[in-house]
PDB file of C-alpha atoms (C1' of nucleotides) in Angstrom:
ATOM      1  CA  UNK A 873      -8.920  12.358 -17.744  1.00  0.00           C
ATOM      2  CA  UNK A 874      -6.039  11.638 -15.342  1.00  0.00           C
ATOM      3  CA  UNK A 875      -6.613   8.744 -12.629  1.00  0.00           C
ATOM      4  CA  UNK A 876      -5.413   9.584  -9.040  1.00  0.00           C
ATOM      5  CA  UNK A 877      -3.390   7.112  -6.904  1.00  0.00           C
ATOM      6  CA  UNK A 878      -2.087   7.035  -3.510  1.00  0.00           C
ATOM      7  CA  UNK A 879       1.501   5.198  -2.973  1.00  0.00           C
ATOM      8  CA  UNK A 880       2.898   4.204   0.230  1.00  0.00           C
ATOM      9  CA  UNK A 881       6.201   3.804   0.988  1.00  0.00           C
ATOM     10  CA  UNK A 882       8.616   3.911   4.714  1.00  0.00           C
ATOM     11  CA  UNK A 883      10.431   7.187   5.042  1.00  0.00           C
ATOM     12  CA  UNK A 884      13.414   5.475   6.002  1.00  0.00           C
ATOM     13  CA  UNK A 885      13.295   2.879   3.330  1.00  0.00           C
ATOM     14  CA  UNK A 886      12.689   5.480   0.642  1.00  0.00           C
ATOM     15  CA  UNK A 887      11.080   9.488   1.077  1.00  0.00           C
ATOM     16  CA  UNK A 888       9.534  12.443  -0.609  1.00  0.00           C
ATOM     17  CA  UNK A 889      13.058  13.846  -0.181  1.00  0.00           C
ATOM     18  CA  UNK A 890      14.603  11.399  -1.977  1.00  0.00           C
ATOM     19  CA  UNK A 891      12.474  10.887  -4.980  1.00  0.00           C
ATOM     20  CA  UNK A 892      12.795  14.708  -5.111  1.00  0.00           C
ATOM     21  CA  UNK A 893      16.236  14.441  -4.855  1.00  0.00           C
ATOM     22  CA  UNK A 894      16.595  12.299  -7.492  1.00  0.00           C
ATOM     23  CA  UNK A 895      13.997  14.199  -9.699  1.00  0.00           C
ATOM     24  CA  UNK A 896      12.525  11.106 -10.419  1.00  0.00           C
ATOM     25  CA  UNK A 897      11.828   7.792  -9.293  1.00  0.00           C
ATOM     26  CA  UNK A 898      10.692   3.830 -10.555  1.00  0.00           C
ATOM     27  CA  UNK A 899       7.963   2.633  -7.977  1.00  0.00           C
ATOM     28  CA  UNK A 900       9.259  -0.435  -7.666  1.00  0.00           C
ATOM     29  CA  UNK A 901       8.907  -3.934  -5.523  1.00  0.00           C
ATOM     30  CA  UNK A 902       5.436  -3.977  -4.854  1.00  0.00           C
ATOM     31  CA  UNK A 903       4.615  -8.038  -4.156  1.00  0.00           C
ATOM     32  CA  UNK A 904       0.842  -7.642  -3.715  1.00  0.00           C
ATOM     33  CA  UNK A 905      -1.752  -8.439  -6.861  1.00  0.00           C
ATOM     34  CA  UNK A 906      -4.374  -5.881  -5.639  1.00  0.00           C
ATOM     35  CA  UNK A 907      -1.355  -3.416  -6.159  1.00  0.00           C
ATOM     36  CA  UNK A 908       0.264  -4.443  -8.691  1.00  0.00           C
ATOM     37  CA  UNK A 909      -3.332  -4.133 -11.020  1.00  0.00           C
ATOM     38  CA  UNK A 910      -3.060  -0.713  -9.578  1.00  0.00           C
ATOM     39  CA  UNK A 911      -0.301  -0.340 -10.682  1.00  0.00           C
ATOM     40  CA  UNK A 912      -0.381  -1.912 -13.863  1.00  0.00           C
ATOM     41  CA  UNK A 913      -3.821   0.646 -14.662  1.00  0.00           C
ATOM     42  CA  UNK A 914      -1.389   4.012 -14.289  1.00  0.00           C
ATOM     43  CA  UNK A 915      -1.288   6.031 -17.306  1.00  0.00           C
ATOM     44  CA  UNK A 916       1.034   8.472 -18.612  1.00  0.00           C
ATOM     45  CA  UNK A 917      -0.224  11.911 -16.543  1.00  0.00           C
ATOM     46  CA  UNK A 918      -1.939  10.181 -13.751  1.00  0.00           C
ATOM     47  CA  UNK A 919      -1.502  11.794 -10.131  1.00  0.00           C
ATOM     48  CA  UNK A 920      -0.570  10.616  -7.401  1.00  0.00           C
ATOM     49  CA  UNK A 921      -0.092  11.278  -3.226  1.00  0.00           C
ATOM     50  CA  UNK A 922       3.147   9.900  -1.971  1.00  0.00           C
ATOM     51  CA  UNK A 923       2.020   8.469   1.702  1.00  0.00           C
ATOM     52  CA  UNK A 924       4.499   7.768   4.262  1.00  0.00           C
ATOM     53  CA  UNK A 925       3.603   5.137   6.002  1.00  0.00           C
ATOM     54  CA  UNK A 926       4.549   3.763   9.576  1.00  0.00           C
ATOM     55  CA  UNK A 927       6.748   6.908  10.267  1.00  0.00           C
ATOM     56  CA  UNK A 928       4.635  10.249   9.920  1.00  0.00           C
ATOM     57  CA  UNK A 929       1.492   8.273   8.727  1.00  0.00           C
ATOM     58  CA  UNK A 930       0.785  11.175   6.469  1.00  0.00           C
ATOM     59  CA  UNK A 931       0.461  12.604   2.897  1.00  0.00           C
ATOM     60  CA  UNK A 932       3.538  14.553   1.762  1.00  0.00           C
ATOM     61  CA  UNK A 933       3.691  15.381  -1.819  1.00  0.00           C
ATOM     62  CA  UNK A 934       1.798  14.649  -5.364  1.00  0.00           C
ATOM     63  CA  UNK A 935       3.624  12.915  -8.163  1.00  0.00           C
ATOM     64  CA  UNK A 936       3.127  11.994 -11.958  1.00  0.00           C
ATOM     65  CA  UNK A 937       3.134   9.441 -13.504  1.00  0.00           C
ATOM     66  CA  UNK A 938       5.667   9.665 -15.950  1.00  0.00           C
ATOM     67  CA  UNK A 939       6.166   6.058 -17.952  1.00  0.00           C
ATOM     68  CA  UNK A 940       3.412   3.362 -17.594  1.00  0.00           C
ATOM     69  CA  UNK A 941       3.343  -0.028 -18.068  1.00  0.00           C
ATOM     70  CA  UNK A 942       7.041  -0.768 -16.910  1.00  0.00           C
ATOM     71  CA  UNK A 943       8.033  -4.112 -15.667  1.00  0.00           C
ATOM     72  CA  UNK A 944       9.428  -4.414 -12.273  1.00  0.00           C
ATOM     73  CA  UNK A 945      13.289  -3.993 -12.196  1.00  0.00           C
ATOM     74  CA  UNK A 946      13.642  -6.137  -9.311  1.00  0.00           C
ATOM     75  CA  UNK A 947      11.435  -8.530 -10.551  1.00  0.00           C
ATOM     76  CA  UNK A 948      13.901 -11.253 -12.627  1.00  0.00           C
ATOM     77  CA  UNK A 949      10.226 -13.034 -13.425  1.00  0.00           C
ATOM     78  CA  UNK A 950       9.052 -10.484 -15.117  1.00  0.00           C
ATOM     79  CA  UNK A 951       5.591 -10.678 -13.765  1.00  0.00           C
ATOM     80  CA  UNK A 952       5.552  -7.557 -11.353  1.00  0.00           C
ATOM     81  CA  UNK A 953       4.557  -3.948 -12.264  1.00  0.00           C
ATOM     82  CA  UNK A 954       6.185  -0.792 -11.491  1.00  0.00           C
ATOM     83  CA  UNK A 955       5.882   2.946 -13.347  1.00  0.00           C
ATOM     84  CA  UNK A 956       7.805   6.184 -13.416  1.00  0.00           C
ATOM     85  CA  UNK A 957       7.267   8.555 -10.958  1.00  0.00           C
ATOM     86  CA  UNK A 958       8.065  12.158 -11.079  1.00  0.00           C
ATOM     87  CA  UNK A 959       7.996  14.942  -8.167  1.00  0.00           C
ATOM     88  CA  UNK A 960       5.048  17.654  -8.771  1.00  0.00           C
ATOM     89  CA  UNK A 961       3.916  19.141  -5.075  1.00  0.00           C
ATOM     90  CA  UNK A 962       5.114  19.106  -1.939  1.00  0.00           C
ATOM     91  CA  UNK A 963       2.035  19.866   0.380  1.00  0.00           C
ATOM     92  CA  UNK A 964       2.191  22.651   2.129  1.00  0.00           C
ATOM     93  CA  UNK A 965       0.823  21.083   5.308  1.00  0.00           C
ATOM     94  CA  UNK A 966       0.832  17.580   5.303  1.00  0.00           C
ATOM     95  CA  UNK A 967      -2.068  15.760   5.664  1.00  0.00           C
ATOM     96  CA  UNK A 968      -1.970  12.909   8.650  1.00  0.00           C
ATOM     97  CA  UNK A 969      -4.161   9.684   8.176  1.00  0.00           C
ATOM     98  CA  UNK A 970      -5.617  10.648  11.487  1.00  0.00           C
ATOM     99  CA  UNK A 971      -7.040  13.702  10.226  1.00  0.00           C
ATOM    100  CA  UNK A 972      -8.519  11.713   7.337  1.00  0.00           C
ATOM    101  CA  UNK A 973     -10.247   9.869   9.510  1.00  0.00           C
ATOM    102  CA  UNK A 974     -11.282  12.531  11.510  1.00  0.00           C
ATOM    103  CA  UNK A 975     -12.922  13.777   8.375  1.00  0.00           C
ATOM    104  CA  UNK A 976     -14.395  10.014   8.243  1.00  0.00           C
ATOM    105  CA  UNK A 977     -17.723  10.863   6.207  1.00  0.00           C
ATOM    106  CA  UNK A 978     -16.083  11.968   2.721  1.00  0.00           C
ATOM    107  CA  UNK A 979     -13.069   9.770   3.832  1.00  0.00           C
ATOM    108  CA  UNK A 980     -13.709   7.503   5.476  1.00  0.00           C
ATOM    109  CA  UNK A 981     -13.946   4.918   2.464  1.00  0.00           C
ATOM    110  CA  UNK A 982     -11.007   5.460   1.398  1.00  0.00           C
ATOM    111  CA  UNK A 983      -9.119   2.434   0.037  1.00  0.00           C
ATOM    112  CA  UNK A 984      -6.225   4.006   2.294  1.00  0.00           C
ATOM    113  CA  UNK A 985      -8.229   3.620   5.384  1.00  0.00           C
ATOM    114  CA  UNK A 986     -10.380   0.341   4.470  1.00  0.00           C
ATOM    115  CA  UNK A 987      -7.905  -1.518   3.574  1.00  0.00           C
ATOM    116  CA  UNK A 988      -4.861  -0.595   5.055  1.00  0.00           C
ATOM    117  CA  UNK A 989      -2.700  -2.745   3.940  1.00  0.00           C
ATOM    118  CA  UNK A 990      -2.940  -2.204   0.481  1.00  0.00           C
ATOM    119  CA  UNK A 991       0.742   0.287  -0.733  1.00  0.00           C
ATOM    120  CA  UNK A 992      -0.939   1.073  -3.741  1.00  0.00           C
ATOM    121  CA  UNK A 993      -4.876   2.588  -4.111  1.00  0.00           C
ATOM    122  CA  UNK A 994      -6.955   4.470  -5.559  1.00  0.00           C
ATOM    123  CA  UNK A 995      -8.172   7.661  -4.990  1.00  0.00           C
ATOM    124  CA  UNK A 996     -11.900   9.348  -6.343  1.00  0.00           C
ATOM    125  CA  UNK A 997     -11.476  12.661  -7.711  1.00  0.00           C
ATOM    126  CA  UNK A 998     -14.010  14.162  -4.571  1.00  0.00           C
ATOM    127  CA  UNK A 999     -10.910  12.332  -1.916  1.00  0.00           C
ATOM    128  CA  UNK A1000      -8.160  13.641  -4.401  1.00  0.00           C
ATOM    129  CA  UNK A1001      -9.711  17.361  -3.894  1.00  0.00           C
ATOM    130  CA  UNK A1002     -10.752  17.288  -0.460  1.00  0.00           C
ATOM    131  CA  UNK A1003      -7.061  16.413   0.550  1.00  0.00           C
ATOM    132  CA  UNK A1004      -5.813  18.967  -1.417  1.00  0.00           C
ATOM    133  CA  UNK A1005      -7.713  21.423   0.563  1.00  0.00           C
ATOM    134  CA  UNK A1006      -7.051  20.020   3.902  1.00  0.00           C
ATOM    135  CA  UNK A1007      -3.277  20.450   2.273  1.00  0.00           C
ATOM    136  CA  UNK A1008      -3.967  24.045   2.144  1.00  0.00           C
ATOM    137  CA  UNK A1009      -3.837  23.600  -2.015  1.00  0.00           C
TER     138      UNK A1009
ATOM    139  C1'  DG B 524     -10.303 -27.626  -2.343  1.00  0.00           C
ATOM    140  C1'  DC B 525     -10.127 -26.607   2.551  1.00  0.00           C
ATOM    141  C1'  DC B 526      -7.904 -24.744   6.361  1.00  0.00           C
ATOM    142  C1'  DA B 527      -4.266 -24.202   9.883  1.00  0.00           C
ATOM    143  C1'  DA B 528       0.160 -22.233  10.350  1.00  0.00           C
ATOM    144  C1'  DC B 529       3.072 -18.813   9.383  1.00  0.00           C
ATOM    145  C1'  DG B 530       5.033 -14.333   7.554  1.00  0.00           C
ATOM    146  C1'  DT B 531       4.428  -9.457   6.512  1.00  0.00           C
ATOM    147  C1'  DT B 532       2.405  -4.916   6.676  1.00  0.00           C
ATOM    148  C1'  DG B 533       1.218  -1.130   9.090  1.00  0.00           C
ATOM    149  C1'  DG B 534      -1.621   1.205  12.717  1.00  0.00           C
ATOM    150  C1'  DC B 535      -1.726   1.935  17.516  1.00  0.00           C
TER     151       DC B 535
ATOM    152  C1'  DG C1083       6.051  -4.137  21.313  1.00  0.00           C
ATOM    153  C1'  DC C1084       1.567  -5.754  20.203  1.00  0.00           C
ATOM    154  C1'  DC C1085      -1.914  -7.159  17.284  1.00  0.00           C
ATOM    155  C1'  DA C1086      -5.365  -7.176  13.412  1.00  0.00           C
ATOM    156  C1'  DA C1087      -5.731  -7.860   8.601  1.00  0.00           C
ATOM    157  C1'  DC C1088      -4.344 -10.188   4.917  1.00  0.00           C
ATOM    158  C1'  DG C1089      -1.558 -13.160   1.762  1.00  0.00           C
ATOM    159  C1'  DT C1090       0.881 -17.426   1.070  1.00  0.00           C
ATOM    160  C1'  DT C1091       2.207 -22.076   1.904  1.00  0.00           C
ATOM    161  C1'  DG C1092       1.661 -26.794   2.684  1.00  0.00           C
ATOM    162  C1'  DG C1093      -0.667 -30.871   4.786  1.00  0.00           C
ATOM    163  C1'  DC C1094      -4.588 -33.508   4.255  1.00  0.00           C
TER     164       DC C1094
END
DNA sequence: GCCAACGTTGGC
DNA sequence: GCCAACGTTGGC
């Protein structure tokens, strides 16, 4: 049984249409535990949304995850976790953290919203298919 | 070990 | 541009 994530990243720092220009991607330079142990969980086949955050504040696209368990590139410690990401889906319509919250009773405890600081959470399978439907999926 | 100060993230 | 939430650092 796949896990489903949500990852966060700036648009202008680094977009859906990059990682799907490069066909795939290392999800990289996370510096927060509560992340990183997210991170560090992902499995081979895992799914997850790509968020843009701060510009768009919405959900763009699903990814796999496509090698687990890497160490962090950027990291020269070696104590920071990052994985492989591939491209799957880009969403039809996006879906924009305000409607999430506007759909705040099977939402509205969403890591994403509860804590939103957090660039990498988790996502239940009922949030992972409800968003795909308000994606039009 | 506590807590104030400070830095960063990210929504508004 | 502001500010709340949160993490980290450093003085005591």
């Amino acid at each position: 049984m796949p896990r489903y994530w949500l990852m966060k990243s700036e648009p202008d720092a680094y977009s859906w249409d990059d990682l799907e220009a490069a066909g795939e991607g290392v999800w990289d330079g996370v510096r927060n535990h509560a992340a990183k142990n997210n991170l560090a969980a992902m499995e081979v086949g895992d799914q997850a949304f790509f968020y843009h955050s701060n510009i768009g504040r919405e959900i763009v696209g699903i990814m796999e995850v496509s090698e687990a368990g890497l160490l962090d590139p950027t990291d020269k410690e070696g104590k920071w976790a990052a994985v492989r990401v591939i491209p799957r889906t880009k969403l039809p319509a996006t879906v924009t953290l305000k409607s999430i919250k506007a759909a705040d009773d099977e939402l509205g405890e969403m890591q994403l919203v509860k804590q939103s600081r957090l660039s990498v959470s988790e996502v239940t399978k009922h949030e992972w298919s409800k968003i795909l439907s308000m994606a039009g999926i």
